[in-house]
Tab-separated table of N, CA and C in Angstrom:
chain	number	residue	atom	x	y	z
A	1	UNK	N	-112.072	-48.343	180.358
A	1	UNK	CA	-111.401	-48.603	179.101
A	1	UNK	C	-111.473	-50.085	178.791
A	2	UNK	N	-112.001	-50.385	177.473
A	2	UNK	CA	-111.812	-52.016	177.234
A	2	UNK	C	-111.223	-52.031	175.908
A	3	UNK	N	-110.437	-52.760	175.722
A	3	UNK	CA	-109.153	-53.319	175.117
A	3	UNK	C	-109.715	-54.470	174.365
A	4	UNK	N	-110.833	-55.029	174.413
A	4	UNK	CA	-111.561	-55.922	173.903
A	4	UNK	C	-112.287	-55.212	173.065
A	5	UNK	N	-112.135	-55.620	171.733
A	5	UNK	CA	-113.084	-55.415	170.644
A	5	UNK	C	-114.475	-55.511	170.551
A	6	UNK	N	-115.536	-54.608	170.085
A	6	UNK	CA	-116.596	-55.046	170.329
A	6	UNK	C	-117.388	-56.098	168.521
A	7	UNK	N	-116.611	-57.320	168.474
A	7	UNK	CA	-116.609	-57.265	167.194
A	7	UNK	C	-117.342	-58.691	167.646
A	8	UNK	N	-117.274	-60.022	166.624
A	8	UNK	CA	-118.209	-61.606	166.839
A	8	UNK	C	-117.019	-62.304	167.212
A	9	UNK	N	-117.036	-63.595	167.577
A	9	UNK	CA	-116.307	-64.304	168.629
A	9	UNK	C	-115.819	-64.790	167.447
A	10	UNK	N	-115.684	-65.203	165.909
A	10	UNK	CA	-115.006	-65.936	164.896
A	10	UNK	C	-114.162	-64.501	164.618
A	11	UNK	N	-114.156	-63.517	164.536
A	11	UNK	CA	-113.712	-62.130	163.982
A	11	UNK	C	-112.083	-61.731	165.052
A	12	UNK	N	-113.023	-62.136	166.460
A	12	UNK	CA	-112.033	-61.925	167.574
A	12	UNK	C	-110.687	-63.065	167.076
A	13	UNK	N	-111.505	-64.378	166.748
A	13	UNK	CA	-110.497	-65.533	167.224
A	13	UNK	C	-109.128	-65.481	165.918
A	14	UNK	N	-110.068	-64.862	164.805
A	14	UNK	CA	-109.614	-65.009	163.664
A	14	UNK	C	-108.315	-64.288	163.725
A	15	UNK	N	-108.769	-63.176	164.368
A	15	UNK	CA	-107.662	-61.550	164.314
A	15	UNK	C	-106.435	-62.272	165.349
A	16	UNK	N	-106.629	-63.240	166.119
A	16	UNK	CA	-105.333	-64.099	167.104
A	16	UNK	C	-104.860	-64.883	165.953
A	17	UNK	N	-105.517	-65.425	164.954
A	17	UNK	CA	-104.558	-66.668	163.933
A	17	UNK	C	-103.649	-65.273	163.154
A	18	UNK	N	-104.212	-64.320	162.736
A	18	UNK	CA	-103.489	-63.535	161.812
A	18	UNK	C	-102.419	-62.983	162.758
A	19	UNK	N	-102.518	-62.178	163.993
A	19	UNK	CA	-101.339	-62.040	164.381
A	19	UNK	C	-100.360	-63.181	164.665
A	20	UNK	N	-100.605	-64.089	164.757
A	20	UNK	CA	-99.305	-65.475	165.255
A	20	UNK	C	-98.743	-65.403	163.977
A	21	UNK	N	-99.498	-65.309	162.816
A	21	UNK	CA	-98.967	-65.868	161.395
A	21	UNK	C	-97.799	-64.711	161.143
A	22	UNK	N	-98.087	-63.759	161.341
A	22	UNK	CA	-97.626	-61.933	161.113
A	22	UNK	C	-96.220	-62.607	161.962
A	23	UNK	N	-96.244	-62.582	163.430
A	23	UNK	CA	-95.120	-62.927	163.763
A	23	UNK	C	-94.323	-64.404	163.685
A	24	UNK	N	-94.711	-64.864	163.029
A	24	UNK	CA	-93.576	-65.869	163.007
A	24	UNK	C	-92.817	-66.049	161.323
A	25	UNK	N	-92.506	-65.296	160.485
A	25	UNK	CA	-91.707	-64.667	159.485
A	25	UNK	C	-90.505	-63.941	160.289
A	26	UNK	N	-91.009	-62.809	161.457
A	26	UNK	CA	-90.112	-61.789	162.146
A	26	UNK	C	-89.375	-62.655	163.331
A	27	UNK	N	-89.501	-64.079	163.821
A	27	UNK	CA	-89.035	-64.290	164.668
A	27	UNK	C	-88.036	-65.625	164.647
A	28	UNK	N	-87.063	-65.984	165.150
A	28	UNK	CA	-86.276	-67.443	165.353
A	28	UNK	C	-87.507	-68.921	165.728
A	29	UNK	N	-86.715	-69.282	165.922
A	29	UNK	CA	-87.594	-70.718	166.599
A	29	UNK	C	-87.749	-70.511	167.502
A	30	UNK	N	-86.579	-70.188	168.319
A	30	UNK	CA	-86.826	-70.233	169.763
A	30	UNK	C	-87.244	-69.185	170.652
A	31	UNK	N	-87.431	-67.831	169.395
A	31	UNK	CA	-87.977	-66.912	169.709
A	31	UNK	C	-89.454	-66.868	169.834
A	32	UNK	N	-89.917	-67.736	169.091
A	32	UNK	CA	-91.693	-67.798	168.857
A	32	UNK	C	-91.397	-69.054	169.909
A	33	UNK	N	-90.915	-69.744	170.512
A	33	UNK	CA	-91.275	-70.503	171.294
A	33	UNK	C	-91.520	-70.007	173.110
A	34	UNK	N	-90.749	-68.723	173.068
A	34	UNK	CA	-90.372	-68.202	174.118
A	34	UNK	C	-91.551	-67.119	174.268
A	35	UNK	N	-92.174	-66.351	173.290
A	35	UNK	CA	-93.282	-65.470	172.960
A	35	UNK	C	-94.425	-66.282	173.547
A	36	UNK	N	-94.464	-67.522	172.777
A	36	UNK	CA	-95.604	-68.229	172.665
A	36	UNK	C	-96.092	-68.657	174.438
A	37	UNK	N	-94.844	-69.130	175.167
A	37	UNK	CA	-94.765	-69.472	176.149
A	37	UNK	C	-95.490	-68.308	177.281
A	38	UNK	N	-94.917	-67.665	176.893
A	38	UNK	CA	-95.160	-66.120	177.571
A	38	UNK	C	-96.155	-65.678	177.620
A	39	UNK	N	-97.082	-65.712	175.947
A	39	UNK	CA	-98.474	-65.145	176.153
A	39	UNK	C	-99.432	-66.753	176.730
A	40	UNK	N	-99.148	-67.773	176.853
A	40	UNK	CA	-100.214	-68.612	177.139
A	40	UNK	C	-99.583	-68.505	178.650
A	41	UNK	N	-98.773	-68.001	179.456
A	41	UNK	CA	-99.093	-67.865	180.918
A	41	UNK	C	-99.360	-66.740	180.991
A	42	UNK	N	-99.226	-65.642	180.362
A	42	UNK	CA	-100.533	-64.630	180.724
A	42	UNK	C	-101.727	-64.871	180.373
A	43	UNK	N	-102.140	-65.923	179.353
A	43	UNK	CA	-103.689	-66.584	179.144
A	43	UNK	C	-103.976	-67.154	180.588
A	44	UNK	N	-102.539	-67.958	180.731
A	44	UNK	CA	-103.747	-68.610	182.096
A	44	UNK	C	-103.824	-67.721	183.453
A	45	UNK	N	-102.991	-66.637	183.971
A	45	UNK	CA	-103.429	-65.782	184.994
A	45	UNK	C	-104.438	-65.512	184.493
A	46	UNK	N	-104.847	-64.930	183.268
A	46	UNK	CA	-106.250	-63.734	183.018
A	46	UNK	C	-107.123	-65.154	183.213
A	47	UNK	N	-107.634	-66.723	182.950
A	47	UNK	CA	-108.322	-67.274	183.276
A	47	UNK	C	-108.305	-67.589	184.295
A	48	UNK	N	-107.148	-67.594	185.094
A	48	UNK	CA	-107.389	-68.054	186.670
A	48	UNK	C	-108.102	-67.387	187.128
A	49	UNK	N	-107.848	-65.750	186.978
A	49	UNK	CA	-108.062	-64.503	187.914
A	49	UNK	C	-109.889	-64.596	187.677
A	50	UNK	N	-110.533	-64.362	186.020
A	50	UNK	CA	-111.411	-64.883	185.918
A	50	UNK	C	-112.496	-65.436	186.349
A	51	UNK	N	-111.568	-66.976	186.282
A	51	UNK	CA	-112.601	-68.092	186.876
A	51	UNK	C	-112.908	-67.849	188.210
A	52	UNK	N	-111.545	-67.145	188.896
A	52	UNK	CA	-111.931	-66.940	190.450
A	52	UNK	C	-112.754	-66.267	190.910
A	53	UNK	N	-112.721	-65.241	190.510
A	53	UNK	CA	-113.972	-63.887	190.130
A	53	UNK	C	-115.271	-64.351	190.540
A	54	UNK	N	-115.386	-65.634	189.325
A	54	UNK	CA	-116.636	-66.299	189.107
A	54	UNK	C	-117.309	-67.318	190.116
A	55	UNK	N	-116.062	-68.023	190.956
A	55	UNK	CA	-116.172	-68.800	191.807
A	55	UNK	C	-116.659	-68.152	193.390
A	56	UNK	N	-115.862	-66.509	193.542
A	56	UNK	CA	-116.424	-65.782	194.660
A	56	UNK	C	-117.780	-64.859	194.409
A	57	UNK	N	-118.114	-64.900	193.220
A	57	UNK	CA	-119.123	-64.171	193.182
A	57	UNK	C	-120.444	-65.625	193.268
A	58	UNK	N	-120.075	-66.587	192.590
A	58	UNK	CA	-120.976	-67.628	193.116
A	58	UNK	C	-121.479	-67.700	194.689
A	59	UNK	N	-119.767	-67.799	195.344
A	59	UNK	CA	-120.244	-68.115	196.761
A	59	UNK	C	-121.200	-66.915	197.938
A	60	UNK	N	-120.629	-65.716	197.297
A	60	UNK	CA	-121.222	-64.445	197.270
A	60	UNK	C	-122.548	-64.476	197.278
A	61	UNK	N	-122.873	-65.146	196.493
A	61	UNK	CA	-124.667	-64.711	196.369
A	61	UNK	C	-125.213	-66.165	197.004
A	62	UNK	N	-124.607	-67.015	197.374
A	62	UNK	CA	-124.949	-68.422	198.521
A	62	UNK	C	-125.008	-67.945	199.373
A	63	UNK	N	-123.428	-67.321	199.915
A	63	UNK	CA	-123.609	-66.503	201.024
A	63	UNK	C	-123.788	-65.586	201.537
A	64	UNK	N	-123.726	-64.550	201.110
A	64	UNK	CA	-124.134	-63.383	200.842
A	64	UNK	C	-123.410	-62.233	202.027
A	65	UNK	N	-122.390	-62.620	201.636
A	65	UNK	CA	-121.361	-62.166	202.408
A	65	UNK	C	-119.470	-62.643	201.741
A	66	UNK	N	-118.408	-61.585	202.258
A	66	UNK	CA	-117.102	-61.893	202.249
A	66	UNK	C	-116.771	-62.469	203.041
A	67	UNK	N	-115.267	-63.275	202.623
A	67	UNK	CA	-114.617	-63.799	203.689
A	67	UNK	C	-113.890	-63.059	204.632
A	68	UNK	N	-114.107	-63.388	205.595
A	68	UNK	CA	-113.649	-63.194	206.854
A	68	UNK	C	-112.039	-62.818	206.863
A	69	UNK	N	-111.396	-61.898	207.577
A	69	UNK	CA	-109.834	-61.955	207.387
A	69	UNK	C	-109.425	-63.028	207.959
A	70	UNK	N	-109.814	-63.640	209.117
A	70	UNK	CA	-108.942	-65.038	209.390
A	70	UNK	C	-109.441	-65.656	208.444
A	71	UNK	N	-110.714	-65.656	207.577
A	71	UNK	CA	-110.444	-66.944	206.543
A	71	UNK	C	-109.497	-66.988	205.238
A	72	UNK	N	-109.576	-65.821	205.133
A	72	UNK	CA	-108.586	-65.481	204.250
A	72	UNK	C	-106.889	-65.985	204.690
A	73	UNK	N	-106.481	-65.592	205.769
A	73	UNK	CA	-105.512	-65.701	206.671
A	73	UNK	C	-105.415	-67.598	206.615
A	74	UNK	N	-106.378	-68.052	206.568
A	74	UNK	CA	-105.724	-69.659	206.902
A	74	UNK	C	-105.808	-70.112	205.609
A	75	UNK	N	-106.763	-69.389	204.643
A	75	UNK	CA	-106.130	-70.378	203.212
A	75	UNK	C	-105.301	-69.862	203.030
A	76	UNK	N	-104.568	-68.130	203.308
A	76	UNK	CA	-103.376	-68.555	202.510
A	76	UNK	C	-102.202	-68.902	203.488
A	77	UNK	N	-102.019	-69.340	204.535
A	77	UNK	CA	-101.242	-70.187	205.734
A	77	UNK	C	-101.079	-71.366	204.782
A	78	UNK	N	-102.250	-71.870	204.256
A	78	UNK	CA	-102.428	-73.298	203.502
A	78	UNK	C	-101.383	-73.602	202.015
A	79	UNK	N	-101.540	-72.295	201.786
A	79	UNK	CA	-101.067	-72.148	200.171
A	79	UNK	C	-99.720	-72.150	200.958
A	80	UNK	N	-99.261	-71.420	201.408
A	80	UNK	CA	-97.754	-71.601	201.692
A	80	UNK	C	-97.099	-72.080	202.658
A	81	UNK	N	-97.505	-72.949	203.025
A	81	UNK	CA	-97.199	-74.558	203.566
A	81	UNK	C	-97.014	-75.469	202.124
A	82	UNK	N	-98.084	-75.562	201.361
A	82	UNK	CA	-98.290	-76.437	200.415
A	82	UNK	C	-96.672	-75.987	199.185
A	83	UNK	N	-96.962	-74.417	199.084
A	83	UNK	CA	-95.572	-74.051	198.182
A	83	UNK	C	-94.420	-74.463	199.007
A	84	UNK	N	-94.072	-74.093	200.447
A	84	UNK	CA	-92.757	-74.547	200.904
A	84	UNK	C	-92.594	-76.031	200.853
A	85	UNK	N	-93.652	-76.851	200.816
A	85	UNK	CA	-93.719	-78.060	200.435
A	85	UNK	C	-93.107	-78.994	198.985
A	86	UNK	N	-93.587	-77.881	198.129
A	86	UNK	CA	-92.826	-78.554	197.201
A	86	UNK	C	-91.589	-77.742	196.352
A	87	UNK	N	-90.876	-76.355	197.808
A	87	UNK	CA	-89.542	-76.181	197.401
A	87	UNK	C	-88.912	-77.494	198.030
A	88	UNK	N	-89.178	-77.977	198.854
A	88	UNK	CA	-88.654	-78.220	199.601
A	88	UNK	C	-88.115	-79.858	198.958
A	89	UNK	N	-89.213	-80.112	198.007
A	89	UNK	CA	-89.068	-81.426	197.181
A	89	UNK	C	-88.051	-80.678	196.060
A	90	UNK	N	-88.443	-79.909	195.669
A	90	UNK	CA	-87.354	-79.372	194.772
A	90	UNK	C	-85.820	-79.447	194.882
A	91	UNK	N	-85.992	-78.923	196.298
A	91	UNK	CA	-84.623	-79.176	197.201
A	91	UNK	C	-83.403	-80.183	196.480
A	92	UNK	N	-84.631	-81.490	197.358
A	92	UNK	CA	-84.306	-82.287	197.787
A	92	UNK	C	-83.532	-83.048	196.251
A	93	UNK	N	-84.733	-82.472	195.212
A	93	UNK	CA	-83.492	-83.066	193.400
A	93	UNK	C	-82.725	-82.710	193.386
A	94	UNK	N	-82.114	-81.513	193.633
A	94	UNK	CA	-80.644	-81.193	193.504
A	94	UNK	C	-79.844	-81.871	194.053
């Protein structure tokens, strides 16, 4: 199933200006600020997820192979060291 139009990239972009315009008559200030907020961090998961895609399928065909479960296992050891790292600065503002 694709949810993506099969239409030209000015047609696609265009049909995003007309819906913002559509909703912001129906909404507060701080309601379109809170919407707005909302759909540009689901913009950036769908580009993270994406780009990442793009970045393992690169290394994929270098290497021509997956990562390993311990490699997997120590970047994300890494990632959450690095997140308890900066609760931990967080903390420390309060």
């Amino acid at each position: 199933m694709s949810i993506i139009p099969n239409v030209s990239p000015k047609v696609f972009s265009f049909s995003a200006i007309i819906v913002g315009y559509l909703l912001i008559d129906d909404l507060t200030a701080n309601e379109q600020n809170a919407l707005g907020n909302w759909l540009m961090l689901t913009a950036q998961v769908l580009c993270t997820n994406a780009f990442y895609k793009q970045v393992q399928a690169e290394r994929n065909i270098m290497d021509k192979k997956e990562p390993s479960v311990e490699e997997t296992i120590a970047v994300l050891k890494k990632m959450v060291c690095a997140m308890q790292k900066e609760i931990d600065e967080l903390k420390k503002e309060l």
